Amino acid sequence: MKGMTFSLPKMEGINPSTYMDAYNLILECSQSHTPRSFTMKLLELLKTTCPYDEAVAFFLDVNRKISGQYTVNINKKWLDMYLNYYLHMMDNASPSFSVVQDLDETSKTSFSRIIDWAKYPRTEFINDYINERGLKYSWGFCFFDLNKAYRVVISLDRVHKNPFSDAERAGLELALPVLNNMHRNFFYQGMDTEDNLIQSPLSQYNLTTRETEIANLLCQGMTVRNISDILFIAVTTTYKHIQHIYEKCDVSSQQELLVKVLNKKNI
């Protein structure tokens, strides 16, 4: 992206070449136009700066369901096994561990997490999946959308005994906050300014700012539970806002609201 400027935080003890590696990651990825091409380009570049043996990227929809994946050097049977495990755990409880567990884009310490699988107890999943794949280390990180929800989850995996070095980690972690901001821009819909709210198809219905925010999330297909989580409000409060939205827009369902908004956009 010609003319692009960004700043990287200054860290003590970091080799100048590490900053160059981070800069090149950012510059190369800035040429991508979709979340998928962005992720594929990043994984291609990381083969050199953070050599890995295998990698997987899961793409998530607004409700945090897997909508696609991209893999490097992973046998399909392992991917199928992991997805079965993931779906089983999602139906019952949160996974007991995850390469992106507790990661948050507002974290002051790290955008990523490295797992040393030797330190985990011998569970069925460890024995049947991790050990059978021969994994020694997994380095997980994720990118978010404008609503601070996971949209891409990435794991870099090593089957050899050499852990990811401090230099490798420093280079990627310098770049991750900037890369995340780039990724968030893929989901920008121009709905965060007063002028754009006035021009919105919803503007004629006299919705409050909060109601407009919730209506837009509903039109993206987001569930009530996820809207509540993202906006940090109670589910009952979200339902009250939705009731007011439906009354003002003269609709009775999320689908009817979406149809009305789409029709207004096409007028």
CSV table of C-alpha atoms in Angstrom, one decimal:
chain,number,residue,atom,x,y,z
A,1,MET,CA,0.0,0.0,0.0
A,2,LYS,CA,1.9,3.1,-1.3
A,3,GLY,CA,2.3,5.8,1.3
A,4,MET,CA,1.3,3.5,4.2
A,5,THR,CA,2.7,4.6,7.6
A,6,PHE,CA,2.7,2.8,10.9
A,7,SER,CA,4.7,2.7,14.1
A,8,LEU,CA,6.1,-0.2,16.0
A,9,PRO,CA,6.7,-0.1,19.7
A,10,LYS,CA,10.2,0.2,20.9
A,11,MET,CA,11.4,-2.8,22.8
A,12,GLU,CA,14.7,-3.2,24.7
A,13,GLY,CA,17.1,-5.9,23.5
A,14,ILE,CA,15.5,-6.3,20.0
A,15,ASN,CA,17.8,-6.7,17.1
A,16,PRO,CA,17.2,-4.1,14.3
A,17,SER,CA,16.7,-6.9,11.8
A,18,THR,CA,13.6,-8.0,13.9
A,19,TYR,CA,12.0,-4.7,13.2
A,20,MET,CA,12.7,-5.1,9.5
A,21,ASP,CA,11.1,-8.6,9.5
A,22,ALA,CA,8.0,-7.1,11.2
A,23,TYR,CA,7.9,-4.2,8.7
A,24,ASN,CA,8.1,-6.6,5.8
A,25,LEU,CA,5.3,-8.8,7.1
A,26,ILE,CA,3.1,-5.7,7.4
A,27,LEU,CA,4.0,-4.3,4.1
A,28,GLU,CA,3.5,-7.5,2.2
A,29,CYS,CA,0.1,-8.3,3.9
A,30,SER,CA,-1.1,-4.8,3.2
A,31,GLN,CA,-1.4,-5.7,-0.5
A,32,SER,CA,-4.2,-8.3,0.3
A,33,HIS,CA,-7.9,-7.5,-0.3
A,34,THR,CA,-9.7,-10.2,1.6
A,35,PRO,CA,-9.3,-11.9,5.0
A,36,ARG,CA,-8.5,-15.2,3.2
A,37,SER,CA,-5.8,-13.7,0.9
A,38,PHE,CA,-4.4,-11.7,3.9
A,39,THR,CA,-4.1,-14.9,5.9
A,40,MET,CA,-2.6,-17.0,3.1
A,41,LYS,CA,0.0,-14.3,2.4
A,42,LEU,CA,0.9,-14.1,6.1
A,43,LEU,CA,1.4,-17.9,6.4
A,44,GLU,CA,3.5,-17.8,3.3
A,45,LEU,CA,5.8,-15.2,4.7
A,46,LEU,CA,6.0,-16.8,8.2
A,47,LYS,CA,7.6,-19.9,6.6
A,48,THR,CA,10.8,-17.9,6.5
A,49,THR,CA,10.6,-15.6,9.5
A,50,CYS,CA,9.0,-18.2,11.9
A,51,PRO,CA,9.6,-21.6,10.3
A,52,TYR,CA,6.8,-24.0,11.1
A,53,ASP,CA,6.1,-27.6,10.0
A,54,GLU,CA,2.3,-27.3,9.7
A,55,ALA,CA,-0.3,-24.6,10.0
A,56,VAL,CA,-4.0,-24.2,10.0
A,57,ALA,CA,-6.2,-21.1,9.8
A,58,PHE,CA,-9.9,-21.2,10.7
A,59,PHE,CA,-12.2,-18.5,9.4
A,60,LEU,CA,-15.2,-17.7,11.6
A,61,ASP,CA,-18.6,-16.1,10.9
A,62,VAL,CA,-20.2,-13.4,13.1
A,63,ASN,CA,-21.5,-16.1,15.4
A,64,ARG,CA,-18.0,-17.6,15.9
A,65,LYS,CA,-18.9,-20.7,13.9
A,66,ILE,CA,-16.2,-22.1,11.5
A,67,SER,CA,-17.0,-21.0,8.0
A,68,GLY,CA,-13.8,-22.1,6.2
A,69,GLN,CA,-10.2,-23.2,6.7
A,70,TYR,CA,-6.8,-23.1,5.1
A,71,THR,CA,-4.1,-25.5,5.9
A,72,VAL,CA,-0.4,-26.0,5.2
A,73,ASN,CA,1.1,-29.5,5.2
A,74,ILE,CA,-1.8,-31.0,7.3
A,75,ASN,CA,-3.3,-34.4,6.4
A,76,LYS,CA,-7.1,-34.1,6.0
A,77,LYS,CA,-7.7,-36.8,8.6
A,78,TRP,CA,-6.1,-34.7,11.3
A,79,LEU,CA,-8.2,-31.7,10.3
A,80,ASP,CA,-11.4,-33.8,10.4
A,81,MET,CA,-10.5,-35.2,13.8
A,82,TYR,CA,-9.9,-31.7,15.2
A,83,LEU,CA,-13.1,-30.4,13.8
A,84,ASN,CA,-15.0,-33.3,15.3
A,85,TYR,CA,-13.4,-32.5,18.7
A,86,TYR,CA,-14.1,-28.8,18.3
A,87,LEU,CA,-17.8,-29.3,17.5
A,88,HIS,CA,-18.2,-31.8,20.3
A,89,MET,CA,-16.7,-29.4,22.8
A,90,MET,CA,-18.8,-26.5,21.5
A,91,ASP,CA,-21.9,-28.5,22.1
A,92,ASN,CA,-21.0,-29.3,25.7
A,93,ALA,CA,-18.6,-26.8,27.1
A,94,SER,CA,-15.7,-24.6,26.3
A,95,PRO,CA,-12.5,-26.5,25.2
A,96,SER,CA,-10.2,-27.2,28.2
A,97,PHE,CA,-7.4,-25.6,26.2
A,98,SER,CA,-7.0,-23.8,23.0
A,99,VAL,CA,-4.1,-22.0,21.2
A,100,VAL,CA,-6.2,-18.8,21.4
A,101,GLN,CA,-7.8,-19.3,24.8
A,102,ASP,CA,-8.2,-15.9,26.6
A,103,LEU,CA,-6.4,-14.0,23.9
A,104,ASP,CA,-7.8,-10.4,23.6
A,105,GLU,CA,-6.9,-7.7,21.1
A,106,THR,CA,-6.7,-5.2,24.1
A,107,SER,CA,-4.1,-7.3,25.9
A,108,LYS,CA,-1.1,-5.3,27.1
A,109,THR,CA,1.3,-8.2,27.0
A,110,SER,CA,0.8,-10.5,24.0
A,111,PHE,CA,-1.4,-11.1,21.0
A,112,SER,CA,-0.4,-14.7,20.8
A,113,ARG,CA,0.1,-17.9,22.9
A,114,ILE,CA,2.7,-20.7,22.5
A,115,ILE,CA,1.8,-24.1,23.8
A,116,ASP,CA,4.4,-26.7,24.8
A,117,TRP,CA,2.4,-29.8,24.5
A,118,ALA,CA,4.7,-31.8,26.7
A,119,LYS,CA,3.5,-29.8,29.7
A,120,TYR,CA,-0.1,-31.0,29.3
A,121,PRO,CA,-1.6,-34.0,31.1
A,122,ARG,CA,-2.2,-37.1,29.0
A,123,THR,CA,-5.8,-36.7,28.1
A,124,GLU,CA,-7.6,-38.6,25.3
A,125,PHE,CA,-7.2,-35.6,23.0
A,126,ILE,CA,-3.5,-35.3,23.7
A,127,ASN,CA,-2.9,-39.0,23.1
A,128,ASP,CA,-5.1,-39.5,20.1
A,129,TYR,CA,-4.5,-36.2,18.3
A,130,ILE,CA,-1.5,-34.2,19.5
A,131,ASN,CA,0.8,-37.1,20.1
A,132,GLU,CA,-0.3,-39.0,17.0
A,133,ARG,CA,0.3,-35.9,14.9
A,134,GLY,CA,3.7,-35.6,16.6
A,135,LEU,CA,3.2,-32.0,17.7
A,136,LYS,CA,5.7,-30.5,20.0
A,137,TYR,CA,4.7,-26.8,20.0
A,138,SER,CA,1.8,-24.8,18.7
A,139,TRP,CA,1.8,-21.0,18.4
A,140,GLY,CA,-1.7,-19.5,18.2
A,141,PHE,CA,-2.9,-16.0,17.4
A,142,CYS,CA,-6.1,-14.5,16.0
A,143,PHE,CA,-7.5,-11.5,14.2
A,144,PHE,CA,-10.6,-9.7,15.1
A,145,ASP,CA,-13.4,-7.7,13.4
A,146,LEU,CA,-14.8,-4.3,14.3
A,147,ASN,CA,-16.9,-5.9,17.1
A,148,LYS,CA,-13.8,-7.4,18.7
A,149,ALA,CA,-14.9,-10.9,17.8
A,150,TYR,CA,-12.5,-13.6,16.5
A,151,ARG,CA,-12.7,-13.9,12.7
A,152,VAL,CA,-9.5,-15.8,11.9
A,153,VAL,CA,-7.8,-18.2,14.3
A,154,ILE,CA,-4.3,-19.4,13.3
A,155,SER,CA,-2.0,-22.1,14.7
A,156,LEU,CA,1.6,-22.6,13.6
A,157,ASP,CA,2.7,-26.1,14.6
A,158,ARG,CA,6.2,-27.7,15.0
A,159,VAL,CA,6.8,-31.4,15.1
A,160,HIS,CA,10.5,-31.0,15.9
A,161,LYS,CA,11.8,-30.3,19.4
A,162,ASN,CA,13.2,-26.8,18.8
A,163,PRO,CA,10.8,-24.3,20.4
A,164,PHE,CA,10.0,-21.0,18.8
A,165,SER,CA,12.8,-18.6,19.7
A,166,ASP,CA,12.6,-15.2,21.4
A,167,ALA,CA,13.6,-13.5,18.2
A,168,GLU,CA,10.9,-15.2,16.2
A,169,ARG,CA,8.3,-14.4,18.7
A,170,ALA,CA,9.4,-10.8,19.0
A,171,GLY,CA,9.2,-10.2,15.3
A,172,LEU,CA,5.7,-11.5,14.9
A,173,GLU,CA,4.4,-9.9,18.0
A,174,LEU,CA,5.7,-6.5,16.9
A,175,ALA,CA,3.7,-6.9,13.7
A,176,LEU,CA,0.5,-8.5,15.1
A,177,PRO,CA,-1.3,-5.3,16.4
A,178,VAL,CA,-0.8,-3.6,13.1
A,179,LEU,CA,-1.8,-6.7,11.2
A,180,ASN,CA,-4.9,-6.9,13.3
A,181,ASN,CA,-5.9,-3.3,12.5
A,182,MET,CA,-5.5,-4.1,8.8
A,183,HIS,CA,-7.7,-7.2,9.2
A,184,ARG,CA,-10.4,-5.3,11.1
A,185,ASN,CA,-10.7,-2.9,8.1
A,186,PHE,CA,-12.0,-5.7,5.9
A,187,PHE,CA,-15.2,-5.6,8.0
A,188,TYR,CA,-15.6,-1.8,7.9
A,189,GLN,CA,-19.1,-0.8,6.8
A,190,GLY,CA,-18.9,2.9,7.3
A,191,MET,CA,-21.4,2.8,10.2
A,192,ASP,CA,-19.4,4.5,12.9
A,193,THR,CA,-19.8,8.2,12.2
A,194,GLU,CA,-22.8,10.5,12.7
A,195,ASP,CA,-23.0,11.3,8.9
A,196,ASN,CA,-23.1,7.6,8.0
A,197,LEU,CA,-25.8,6.9,10.6
A,198,ILE,CA,-27.9,9.7,9.1
A,199,GLN,CA,-27.5,8.1,5.6
A,200,SER,CA,-28.2,4.6,6.9
A,201,PRO,CA,-31.3,2.8,5.5
A,202,LEU,CA,-32.4,2.6,9.2
A,203,SER,CA,-32.2,6.4,9.8
A,204,GLN,CA,-35.8,7.1,8.9
A,205,TYR,CA,-37.1,4.9,11.7
A,206,ASN,CA,-35.9,7.2,14.6
A,207,LEU,CA,-33.7,4.5,16.2
A,208,THR,CA,-31.5,5.5,19.0
A,209,THR,CA,-27.7,5.1,18.6
A,210,ARG,CA,-27.7,1.8,20.5
A,211,GLU,CA,-30.7,0.5,18.6
A,212,THR,CA,-29.0,1.4,15.3
A,213,GLU,CA,-25.9,-0.5,16.5
A,214,ILE,CA,-27.9,-3.6,17.4
A,215,ALA,CA,-30.0,-3.4,14.2
A,216,ASN,CA,-26.8,-3.4,12.1
A,217,LEU,CA,-25.5,-6.5,14.0
A,218,LEU,CA,-28.8,-8.2,13.5
A,219,CYS,CA,-28.5,-7.5,9.8
A,220,GLN,CA,-25.1,-9.2,9.8
A,221,GLY,CA,-26.8,-12.3,11.1
A,222,MET,CA,-25.4,-12.1,14.7
A,223,THR,CA,-27.3,-13.9,17.4
A,224,VAL,CA,-28.7,-12.1,20.5
A,225,ARG,CA,-26.2,-13.9,22.8
A,226,ASN,CA,-23.2,-12.7,20.7
A,227,ILE,CA,-24.6,-9.2,20.4
A,228,SER,CA,-24.9,-9.1,24.2
A,229,ASP,CA,-21.4,-10.3,24.6
A,230,ILE,CA,-19.9,-7.8,22.2
A,231,LEU,CA,-21.8,-4.8,23.6
A,232,PHE,CA,-21.3,-5.9,27.2
A,233,ILE,CA,-25.0,-5.7,28.0
A,234,ALA,CA,-27.5,-8.2,29.4
A,235,VAL,CA,-29.4,-10.5,27.1
A,236,THR,CA,-32.7,-9.2,28.5
A,237,THR,CA,-31.5,-5.7,27.7
A,238,THR,CA,-30.7,-6.7,24.1
A,239,TYR,CA,-34.1,-8.3,23.7
A,240,LYS,CA,-35.8,-5.0,24.9
A,241,HIS,CA,-33.8,-3.0,22.3
A,242,ILE,CA,-34.8,-5.5,19.6
A,243,GLN,CA,-38.4,-5.3,20.6
A,244,HIS,CA,-38.2,-1.5,20.2
A,245,ILE,CA,-36.4,-1.9,16.8
A,246,TYR,CA,-39.0,-4.2,15.5
A,247,GLU,CA,-41.8,-1.9,16.6
A,248,LYS,CA,-40.2,1.2,15.0
A,249,CYS,CA,-39.3,-0.6,11.8
A,250,ASP,CA,-42.7,-2.4,11.6
A,251,VAL,CA,-41.2,-5.9,11.4
A,252,SER,CA,-41.5,-9.0,13.5
A,253,SER,CA,-38.3,-10.9,12.9
A,254,GLN,CA,-34.6,-10.6,12.1
A,255,GLN,CA,-35.2,-11.8,8.6
A,256,GLU,CA,-37.9,-9.2,7.9
A,257,LEU,CA,-35.6,-6.5,9.3
A,258,LEU,CA,-32.8,-7.6,6.9
A,259,VAL,CA,-35.2,-7.7,3.9
A,260,LYS,CA,-36.4,-4.1,4.7
A,261,VAL,CA,-32.9,-2.8,5.0
A,262,LEU,CA,-31.8,-4.4,1.8
A,263,ASN,CA,-34.8,-3.1,0.0
A,264,LYS,CA,-34.1,0.5,1.2
A,265,LYS,CA,-30.5,0.2,0.0
A,266,ASN,CA,-31.7,-0.7,-3.5
A,267,ILE,CA,-34.1,2.2,-3.8
